[in-house]
Coordinates of C-alpha atoms in Angstrom, one line a residue:
X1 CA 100.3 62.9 119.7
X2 CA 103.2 60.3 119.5
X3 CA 102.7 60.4 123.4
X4 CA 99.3 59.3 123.5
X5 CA 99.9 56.5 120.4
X6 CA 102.4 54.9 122.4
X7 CA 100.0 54.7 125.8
X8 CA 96.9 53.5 123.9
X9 CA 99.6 50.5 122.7
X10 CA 101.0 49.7 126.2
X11 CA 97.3 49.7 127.6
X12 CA 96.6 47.6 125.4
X13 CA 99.6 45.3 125.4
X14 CA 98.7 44.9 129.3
X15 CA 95.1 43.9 128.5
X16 CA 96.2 40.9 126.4
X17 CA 98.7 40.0 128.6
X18 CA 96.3 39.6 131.6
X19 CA 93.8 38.0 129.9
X20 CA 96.5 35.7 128.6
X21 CA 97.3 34.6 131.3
X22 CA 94.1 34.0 133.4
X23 CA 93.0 31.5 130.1
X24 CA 96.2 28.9 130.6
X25 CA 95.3 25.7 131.8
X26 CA 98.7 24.8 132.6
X27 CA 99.6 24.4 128.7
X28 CA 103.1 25.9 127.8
X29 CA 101.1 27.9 124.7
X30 CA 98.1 30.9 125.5
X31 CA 96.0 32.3 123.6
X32 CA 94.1 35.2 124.1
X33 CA 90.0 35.6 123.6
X34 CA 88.8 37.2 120.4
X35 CA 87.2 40.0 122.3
X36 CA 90.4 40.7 124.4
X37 CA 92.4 41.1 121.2
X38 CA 89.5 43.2 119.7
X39 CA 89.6 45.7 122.6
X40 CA 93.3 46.2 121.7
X41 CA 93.1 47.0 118.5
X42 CA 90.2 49.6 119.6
X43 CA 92.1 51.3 122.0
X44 CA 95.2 51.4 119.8
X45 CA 93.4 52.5 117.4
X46 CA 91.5 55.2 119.3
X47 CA 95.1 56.8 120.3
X48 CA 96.2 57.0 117.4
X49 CA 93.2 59.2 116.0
X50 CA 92.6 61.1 118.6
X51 CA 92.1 65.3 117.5
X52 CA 95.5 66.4 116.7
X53 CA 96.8 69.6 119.3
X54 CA 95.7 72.9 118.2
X55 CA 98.7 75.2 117.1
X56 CA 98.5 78.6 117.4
X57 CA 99.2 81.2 115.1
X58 CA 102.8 82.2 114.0
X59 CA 103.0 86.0 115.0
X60 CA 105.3 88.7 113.2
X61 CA 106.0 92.0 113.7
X62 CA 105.6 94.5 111.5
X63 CA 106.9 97.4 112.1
X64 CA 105.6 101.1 110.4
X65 CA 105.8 104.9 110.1
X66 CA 101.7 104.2 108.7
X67 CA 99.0 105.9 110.7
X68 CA 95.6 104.1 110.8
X69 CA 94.4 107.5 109.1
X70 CA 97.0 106.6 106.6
X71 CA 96.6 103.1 106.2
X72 CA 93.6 101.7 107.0
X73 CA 95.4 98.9 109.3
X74 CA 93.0 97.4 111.1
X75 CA 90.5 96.6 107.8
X76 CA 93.9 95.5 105.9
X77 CA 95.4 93.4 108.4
X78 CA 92.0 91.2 109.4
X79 CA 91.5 90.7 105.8
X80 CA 95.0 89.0 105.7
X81 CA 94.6 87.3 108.2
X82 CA 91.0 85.8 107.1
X83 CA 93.1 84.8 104.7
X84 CA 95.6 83.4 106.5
X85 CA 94.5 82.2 109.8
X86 CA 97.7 80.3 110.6
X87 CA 99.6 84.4 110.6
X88 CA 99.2 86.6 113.1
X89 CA 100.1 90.5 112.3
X90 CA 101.3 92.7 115.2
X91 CA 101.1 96.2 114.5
X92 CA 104.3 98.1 115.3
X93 CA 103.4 101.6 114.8
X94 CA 106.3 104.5 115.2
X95 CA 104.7 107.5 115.0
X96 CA 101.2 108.9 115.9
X97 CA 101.9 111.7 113.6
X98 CA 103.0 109.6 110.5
X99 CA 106.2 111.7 110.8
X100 CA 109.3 109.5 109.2
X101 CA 112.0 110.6 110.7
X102 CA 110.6 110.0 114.1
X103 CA 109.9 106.6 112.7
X104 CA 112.9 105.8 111.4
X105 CA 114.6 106.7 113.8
X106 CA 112.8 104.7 116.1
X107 CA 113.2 101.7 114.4
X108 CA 116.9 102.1 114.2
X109 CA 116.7 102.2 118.4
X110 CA 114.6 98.9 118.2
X111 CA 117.0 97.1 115.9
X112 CA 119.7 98.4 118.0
X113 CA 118.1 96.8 121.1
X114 CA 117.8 93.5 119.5
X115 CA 114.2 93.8 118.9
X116 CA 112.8 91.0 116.8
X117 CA 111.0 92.6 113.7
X118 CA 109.9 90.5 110.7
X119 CA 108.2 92.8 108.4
X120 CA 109.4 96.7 108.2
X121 CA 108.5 99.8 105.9
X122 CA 111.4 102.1 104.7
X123 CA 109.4 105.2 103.0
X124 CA 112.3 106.7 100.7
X125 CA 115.3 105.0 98.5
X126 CA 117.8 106.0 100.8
X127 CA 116.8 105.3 104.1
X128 CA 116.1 101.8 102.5
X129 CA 119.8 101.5 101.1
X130 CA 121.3 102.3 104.3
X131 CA 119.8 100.1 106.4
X132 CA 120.0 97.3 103.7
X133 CA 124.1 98.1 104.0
X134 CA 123.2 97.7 107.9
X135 CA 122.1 94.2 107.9
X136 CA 118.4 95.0 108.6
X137 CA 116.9 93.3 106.1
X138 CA 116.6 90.1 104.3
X139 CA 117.0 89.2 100.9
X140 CA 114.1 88.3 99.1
X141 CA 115.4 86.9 96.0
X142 CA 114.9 82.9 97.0
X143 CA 110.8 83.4 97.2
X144 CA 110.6 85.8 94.4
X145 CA 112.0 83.0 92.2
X146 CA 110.0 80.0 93.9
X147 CA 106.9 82.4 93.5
X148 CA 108.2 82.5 89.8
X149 CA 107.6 86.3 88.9
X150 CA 110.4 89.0 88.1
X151 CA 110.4 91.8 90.4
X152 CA 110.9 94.4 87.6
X153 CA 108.0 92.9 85.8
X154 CA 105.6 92.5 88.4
X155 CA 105.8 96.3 90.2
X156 CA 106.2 100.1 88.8
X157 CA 109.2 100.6 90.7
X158 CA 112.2 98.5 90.6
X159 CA 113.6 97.6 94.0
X160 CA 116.6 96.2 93.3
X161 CA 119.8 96.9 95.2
X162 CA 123.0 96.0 94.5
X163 CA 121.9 92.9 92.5
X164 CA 119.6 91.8 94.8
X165 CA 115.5 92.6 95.5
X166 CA 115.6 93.3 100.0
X167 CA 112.3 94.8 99.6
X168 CA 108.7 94.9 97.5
X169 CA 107.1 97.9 96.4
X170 CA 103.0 99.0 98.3
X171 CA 101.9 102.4 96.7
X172 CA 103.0 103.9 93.6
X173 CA 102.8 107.7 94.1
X174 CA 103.7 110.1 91.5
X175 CA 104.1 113.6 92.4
X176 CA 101.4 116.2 91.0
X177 CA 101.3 119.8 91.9
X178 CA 97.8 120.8 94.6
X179 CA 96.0 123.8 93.6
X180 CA 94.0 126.2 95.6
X181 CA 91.0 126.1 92.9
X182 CA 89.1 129.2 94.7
X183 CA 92.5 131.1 94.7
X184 CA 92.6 130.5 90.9
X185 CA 89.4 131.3 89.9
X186 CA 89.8 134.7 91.6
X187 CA 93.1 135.8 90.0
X188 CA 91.6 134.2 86.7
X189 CA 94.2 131.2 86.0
X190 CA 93.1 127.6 84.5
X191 CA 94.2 124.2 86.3
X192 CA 96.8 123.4 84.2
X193 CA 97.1 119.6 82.5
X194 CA 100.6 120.7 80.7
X195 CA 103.0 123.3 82.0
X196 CA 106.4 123.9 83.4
X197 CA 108.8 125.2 86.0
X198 CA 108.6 128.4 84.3
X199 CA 105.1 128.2 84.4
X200 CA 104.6 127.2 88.1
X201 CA 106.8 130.3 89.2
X202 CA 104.6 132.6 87.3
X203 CA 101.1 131.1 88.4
X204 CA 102.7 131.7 92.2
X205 CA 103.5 135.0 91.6
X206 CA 100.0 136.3 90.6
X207 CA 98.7 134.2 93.5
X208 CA 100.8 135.6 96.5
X209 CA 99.2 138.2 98.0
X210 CA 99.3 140.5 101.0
X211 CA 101.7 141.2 103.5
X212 CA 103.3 140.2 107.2
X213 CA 101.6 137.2 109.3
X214 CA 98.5 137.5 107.0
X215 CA 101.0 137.0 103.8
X216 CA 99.3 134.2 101.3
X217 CA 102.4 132.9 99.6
X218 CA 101.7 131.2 95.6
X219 CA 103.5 128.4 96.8
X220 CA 105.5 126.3 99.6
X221 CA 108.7 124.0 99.4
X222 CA 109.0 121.3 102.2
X223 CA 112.8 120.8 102.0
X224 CA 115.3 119.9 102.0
X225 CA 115.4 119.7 105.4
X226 CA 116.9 117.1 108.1
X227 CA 118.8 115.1 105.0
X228 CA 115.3 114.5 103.6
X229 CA 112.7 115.7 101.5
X230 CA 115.6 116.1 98.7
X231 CA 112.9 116.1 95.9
X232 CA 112.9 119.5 96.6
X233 CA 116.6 120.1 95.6
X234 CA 116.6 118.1 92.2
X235 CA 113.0 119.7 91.2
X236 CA 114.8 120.2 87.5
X237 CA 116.3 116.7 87.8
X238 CA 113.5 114.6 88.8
X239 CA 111.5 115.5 85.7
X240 CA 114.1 113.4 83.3
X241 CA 114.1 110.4 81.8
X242 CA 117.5 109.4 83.0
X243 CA 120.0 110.8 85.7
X244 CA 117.1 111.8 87.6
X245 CA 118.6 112.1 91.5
X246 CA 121.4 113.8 92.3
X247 CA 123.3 110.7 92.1
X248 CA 124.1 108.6 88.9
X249 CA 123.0 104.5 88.1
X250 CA 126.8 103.9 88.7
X251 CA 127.1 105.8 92.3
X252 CA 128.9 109.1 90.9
X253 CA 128.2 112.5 91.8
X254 CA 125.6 113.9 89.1
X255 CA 126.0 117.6 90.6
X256 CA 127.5 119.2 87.9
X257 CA 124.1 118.2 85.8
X258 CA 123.1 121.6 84.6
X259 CA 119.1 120.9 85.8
X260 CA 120.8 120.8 89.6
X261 CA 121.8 124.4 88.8
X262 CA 118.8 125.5 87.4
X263 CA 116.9 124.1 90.0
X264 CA 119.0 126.1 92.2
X265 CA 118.5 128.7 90.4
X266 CA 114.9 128.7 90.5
X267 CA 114.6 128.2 94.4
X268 CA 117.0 131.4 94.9
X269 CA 114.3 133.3 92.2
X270 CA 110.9 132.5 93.7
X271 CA 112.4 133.3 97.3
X272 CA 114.6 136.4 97.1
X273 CA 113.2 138.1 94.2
X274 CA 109.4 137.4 92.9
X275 CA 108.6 136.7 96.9
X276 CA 106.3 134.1 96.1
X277 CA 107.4 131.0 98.2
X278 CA 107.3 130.8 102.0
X279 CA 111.0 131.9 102.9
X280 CA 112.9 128.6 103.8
X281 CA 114.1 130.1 107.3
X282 CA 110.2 130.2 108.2
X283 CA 110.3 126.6 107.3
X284 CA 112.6 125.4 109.6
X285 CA 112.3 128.0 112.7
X286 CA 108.6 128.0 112.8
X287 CA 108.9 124.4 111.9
X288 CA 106.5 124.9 109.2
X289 CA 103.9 121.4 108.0
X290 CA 103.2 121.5 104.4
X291 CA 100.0 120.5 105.3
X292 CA 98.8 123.0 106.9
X293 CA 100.6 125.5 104.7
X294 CA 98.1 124.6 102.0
X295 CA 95.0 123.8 103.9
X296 CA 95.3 126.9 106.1
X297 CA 95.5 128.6 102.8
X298 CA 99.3 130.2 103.4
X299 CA 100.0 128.8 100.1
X300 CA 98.1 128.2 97.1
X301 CA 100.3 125.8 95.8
X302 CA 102.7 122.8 96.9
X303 CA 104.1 119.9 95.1
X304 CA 103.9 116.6 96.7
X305 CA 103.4 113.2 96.8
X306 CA 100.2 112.0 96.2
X307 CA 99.9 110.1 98.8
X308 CA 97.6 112.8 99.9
X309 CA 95.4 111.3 97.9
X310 CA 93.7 110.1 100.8
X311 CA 93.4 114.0 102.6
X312 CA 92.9 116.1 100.0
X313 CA 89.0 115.5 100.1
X314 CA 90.0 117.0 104.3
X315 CA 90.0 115.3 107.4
X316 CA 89.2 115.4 111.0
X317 CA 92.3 116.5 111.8
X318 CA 92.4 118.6 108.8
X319 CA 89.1 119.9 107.2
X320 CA 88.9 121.0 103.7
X321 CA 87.4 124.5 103.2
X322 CA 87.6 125.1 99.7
X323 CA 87.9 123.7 96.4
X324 CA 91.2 121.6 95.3
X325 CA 92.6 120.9 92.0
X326 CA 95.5 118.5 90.8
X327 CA 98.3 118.9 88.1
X328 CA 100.9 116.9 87.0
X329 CA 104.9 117.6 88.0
X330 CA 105.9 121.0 85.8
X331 CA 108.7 119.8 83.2
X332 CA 111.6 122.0 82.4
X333 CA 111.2 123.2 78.7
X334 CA 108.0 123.3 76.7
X335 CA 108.6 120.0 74.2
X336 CA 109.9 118.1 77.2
X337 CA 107.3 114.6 77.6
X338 CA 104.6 115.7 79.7
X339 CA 103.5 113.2 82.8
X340 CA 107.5 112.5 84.1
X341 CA 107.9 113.0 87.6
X342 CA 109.3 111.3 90.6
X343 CA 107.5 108.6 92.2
X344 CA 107.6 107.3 96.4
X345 CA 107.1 103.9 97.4
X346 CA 106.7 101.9 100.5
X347 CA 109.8 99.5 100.7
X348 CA 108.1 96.9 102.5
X349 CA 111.2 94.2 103.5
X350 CA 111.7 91.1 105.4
X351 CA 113.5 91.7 108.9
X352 CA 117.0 89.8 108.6
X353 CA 116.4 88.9 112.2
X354 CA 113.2 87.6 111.9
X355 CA 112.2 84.2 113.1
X356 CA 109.5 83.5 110.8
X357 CA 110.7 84.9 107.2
X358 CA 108.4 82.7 105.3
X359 CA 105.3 84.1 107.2
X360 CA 106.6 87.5 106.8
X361 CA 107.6 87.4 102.9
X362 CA 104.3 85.7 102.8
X363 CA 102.2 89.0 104.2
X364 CA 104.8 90.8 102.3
X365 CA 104.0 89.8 99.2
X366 CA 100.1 89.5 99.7
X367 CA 100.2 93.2 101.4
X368 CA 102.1 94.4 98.2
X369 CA 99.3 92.7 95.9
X370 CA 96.1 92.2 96.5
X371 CA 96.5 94.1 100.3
X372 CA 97.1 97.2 98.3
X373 CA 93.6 97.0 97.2
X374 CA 92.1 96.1 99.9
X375 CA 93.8 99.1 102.1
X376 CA 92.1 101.5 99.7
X377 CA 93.9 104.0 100.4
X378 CA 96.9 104.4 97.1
X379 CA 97.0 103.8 93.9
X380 CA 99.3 100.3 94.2
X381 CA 102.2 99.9 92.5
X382 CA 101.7 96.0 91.8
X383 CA 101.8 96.2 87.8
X384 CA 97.9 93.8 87.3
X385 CA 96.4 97.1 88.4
X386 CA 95.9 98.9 85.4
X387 CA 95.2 102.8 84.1
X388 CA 91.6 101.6 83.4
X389 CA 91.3 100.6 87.1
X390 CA 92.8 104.4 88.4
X391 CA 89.1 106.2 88.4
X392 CA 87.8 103.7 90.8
X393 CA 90.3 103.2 93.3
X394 CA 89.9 106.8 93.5
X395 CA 86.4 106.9 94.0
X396 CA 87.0 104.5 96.6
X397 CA 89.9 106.9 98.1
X398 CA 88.2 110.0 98.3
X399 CA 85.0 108.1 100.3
X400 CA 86.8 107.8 102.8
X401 CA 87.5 111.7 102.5
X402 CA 85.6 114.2 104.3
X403 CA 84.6 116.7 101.7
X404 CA 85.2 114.2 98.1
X405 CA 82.9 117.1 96.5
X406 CA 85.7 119.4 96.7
X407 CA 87.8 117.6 95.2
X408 CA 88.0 118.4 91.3
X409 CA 88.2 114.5 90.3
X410 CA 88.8 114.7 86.8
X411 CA 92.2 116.7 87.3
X412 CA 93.2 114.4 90.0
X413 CA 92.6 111.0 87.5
X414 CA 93.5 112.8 84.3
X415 CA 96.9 113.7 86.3
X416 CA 97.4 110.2 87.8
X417 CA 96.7 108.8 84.1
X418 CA 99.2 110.0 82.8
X419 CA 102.2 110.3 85.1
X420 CA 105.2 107.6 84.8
X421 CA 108.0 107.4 86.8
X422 CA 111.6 108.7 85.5
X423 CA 113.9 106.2 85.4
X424 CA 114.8 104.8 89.5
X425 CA 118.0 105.3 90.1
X426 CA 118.9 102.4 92.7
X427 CA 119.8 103.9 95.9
X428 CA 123.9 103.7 97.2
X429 CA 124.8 102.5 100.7
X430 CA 125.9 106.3 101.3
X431 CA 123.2 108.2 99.3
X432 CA 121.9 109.1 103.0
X433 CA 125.8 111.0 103.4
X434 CA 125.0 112.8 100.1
X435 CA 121.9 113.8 101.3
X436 CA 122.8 115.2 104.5
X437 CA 126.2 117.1 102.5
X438 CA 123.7 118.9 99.7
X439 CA 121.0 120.1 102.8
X440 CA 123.5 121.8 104.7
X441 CA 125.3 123.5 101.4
X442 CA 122.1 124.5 100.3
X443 CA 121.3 126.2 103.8
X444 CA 124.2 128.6 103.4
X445 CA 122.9 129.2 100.0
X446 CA 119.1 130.3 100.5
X447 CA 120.8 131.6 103.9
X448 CA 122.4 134.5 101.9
X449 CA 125.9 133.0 103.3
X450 CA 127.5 131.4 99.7
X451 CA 126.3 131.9 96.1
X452 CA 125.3 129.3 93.6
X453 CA 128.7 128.7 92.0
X454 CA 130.5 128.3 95.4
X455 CA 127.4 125.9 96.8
X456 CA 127.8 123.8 93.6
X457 CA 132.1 123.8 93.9
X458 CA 131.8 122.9 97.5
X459 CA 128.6 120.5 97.3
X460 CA 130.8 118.4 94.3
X461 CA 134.0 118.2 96.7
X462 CA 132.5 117.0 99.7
X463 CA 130.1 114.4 97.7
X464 CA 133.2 113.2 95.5
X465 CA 135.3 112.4 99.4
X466 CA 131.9 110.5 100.7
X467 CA 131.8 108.2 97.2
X468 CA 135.8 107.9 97.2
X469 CA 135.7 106.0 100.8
X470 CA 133.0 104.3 100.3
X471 CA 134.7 102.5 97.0
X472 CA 137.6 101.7 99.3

């Protein structure tokens, strides 16, 4: 542009000089013809209005464990970037399967390699607090305040870490308990909209049945396993208002909390004695998918996130071939609130190495918002969606199902309705250490190789080292 202003100026410059000069008669002062000067002006004129170069779209990165099953990728990412044509999104995906581990662990490798990512997903508190103490992501404090909104105000779940917001919040999804509504029905039990732990172990006693490979277990546990899926460890926790992980607000040890035991205590129970959940050494040898335990019909019971909102009506990959129920998280003792029960998130962050962290926060922020209702695919957690709003998102969600008629809707919304988050206990740099410390304790426990007290004693000694050196 500046180029082509200053050419048009010199042309012109030369055209008033020539003619200048070819009009003196010898007179020491020239003057140049109206129309010479005219032309000038034109031409200057003409450069300096001339179309301005087209700029191409600023492309990030984001990198995601998300499936396009999951996700709906494609529909969400052109509708951002109708939006906002000056943003290109590149999809970064990490795993085919939608398996997190793989993902994350992939995405440790990229960062590793220098890879330039602007946008990333962390699916659970602590693999988002340990790479925030790695450097991999950028605070997002500065735009939050020149958005003007409070991050505690404007989501379900707080992000905050250590002071500072690294990441915003997509889905907000409670956990609820799936129910084999054709394996109720025949042993004569009713979906349940208030019940606890005591409860659950009962209902999946009366629905195991049978024996060897055919065995149809009452219910299935995913974990712990691989330092994750440690809702499964804190089942008696998780349903509390406060001190709900196995960690405390302040970053102690909150072990010796006697629901940790009776959680414990309860696993050990439904296992060894009443035979009624799929024995953990299955889990890990066979490599066992909670999925398929429970649409495969091994168990008529799981609890899980509801992200499965968006499979429970079956897929391709995994057809529905009987009727479904939902009920909310079991609580520990009959006057306990009903509806309390740990919620997942996506962390979606700002890559610290990212080139373009405006654009980023920018899709951030939208794909957190209004993104989460275009996807279509979660209830969001962006705090203008509202309880009112839950039965049609869900409509919308189980569309996209291939059976929705299966699906007993008025459980699943009554369920969602009511379920709020226990307090979110803001993930430590080292929770990921904890994590890894409780999974193998509690192997040697359902393993037969240590009892409950000696798990516990020896759980609370190695997590009291990992917090000790990491205060130093």
């Amino acid at each position: 542009m500046k180029k082509n202003l200053w050419s048009g100026v010199l042309a012109g410059s030369m055209v008033v000089g020539l003619l200048s000069a070819c009009s003196s008669s010898g007179s020491s002062t020239t003057t140049a013809s109206p129309d010479a000067s005219a032309a000038a002006t034109a031409a200057a004129t003409a450069a300096a209005t001339a179309a301005p170069t087209k700029v191409d779209p600023v492309n990030i990165r984001l990198y995601t464990y998300g499936t396009e099953d999951q996700y709906n990728w494609k529909k969400t990412l052109d509708a951002f970037t109708a939006k906002n044509p000056g943003i290109k999104v590149e999809l970064v995906q990490l795993s085919e399967k939608g398996d997190t581990q793989e993902a994350t662990k992939k995405l440790d490798l990229a960062a590793a390699s220098g890879e330039t990512i602007d946008v990333l997903m962390f699916s659970d508190p602590a693999s988002y607090a340990q790479r925030v103490g790695l450097g991999m992501a950028a605070p997002l404090d500065d735009f939050i305040a020149k958005d003007g909104y409070k991050e505690e105000e404007e989501y379900k779940v707080d992000t905050h870490l250590n002071g500072k917001v690294y990441s915003l919040p997509g889905k907000f999804n409670p956990w609820y308990v799936l129910l084999n509504k054709d394996n109720l029905d025949e042993v004569g039990l009713k979906v349940p909209t208030d019940w606890t732990w005591n409860d659950f172990a009962d209902y999946a006693k009366k629905l195991t049945k049978g024996d060897g490979a055919s065995k149809r277990y009452g219910t299935y546990f995913h974990g712990p396993q691989g330092g994750g899926w440690m809702e499964y460890l804190k089942l008696m926790q998780e349903n509390q208002p406060v001190n709900s992980d196995l960690l405390k607000v302040d970053g102690t040890s909150n072990i010796g909390d006697p629901n940790f035991k009776k959680t414990l205590e309860l696993r050990v129970r439904m296992e060894k004695e009443d035979k009624s959940s799929v024995p953990y050494a299955d889990i890990i040898s066979q490599k066992l998918a909670y999925r398929t335990e429970f649409f495969n019909q091994s168990a008529s019971m799981i609890a899980i996130g509801s992200w499965m909102n968006t499979e429970i009506g079956g897929t391709d990959k995994v057809p529905l071939t009987f009727n479904v129920a939902v009920a909310p998280f079991p609580k520990n003792n009959p006057g306990d609130p009903n509806g309390l029960t740990p919620v997942t998130t996506d962390y979606v962050a700002v890559g610290a190495n990212s080139k373009h962290k405006d654009e980023a926060y920018k899709f951030v922020r939208w794909y957190t918002s209004e993104g989460q209702i275009v996807q279509g695919k979660n209830i969001p957690s962006w705090s203008k969606v509202k309880n009112d709003d839950v039965a049609s998102i869900i409509d919308t969600i189980l569309s996209g199902t291939k059976n929705p008629e299966k699906v007993d809707k008025a459980s699943l919304v009554n369920t969602l309705a009511i379920s709020k988050a226990s307090q979110v206990v803001p993930p430590a740099s080292y929770q990921a250490e904890v994590y890894k410390v409780l999974n193998t304790e509690y192997e040697k426990l359902i393993l037969g190789k240590e009892d409950i007290d000696t798990m516990i004693k020896n759980s609370q000694d190695q997590v009291d080292k990992i917090i000790a050196s990491n205060k130093k």
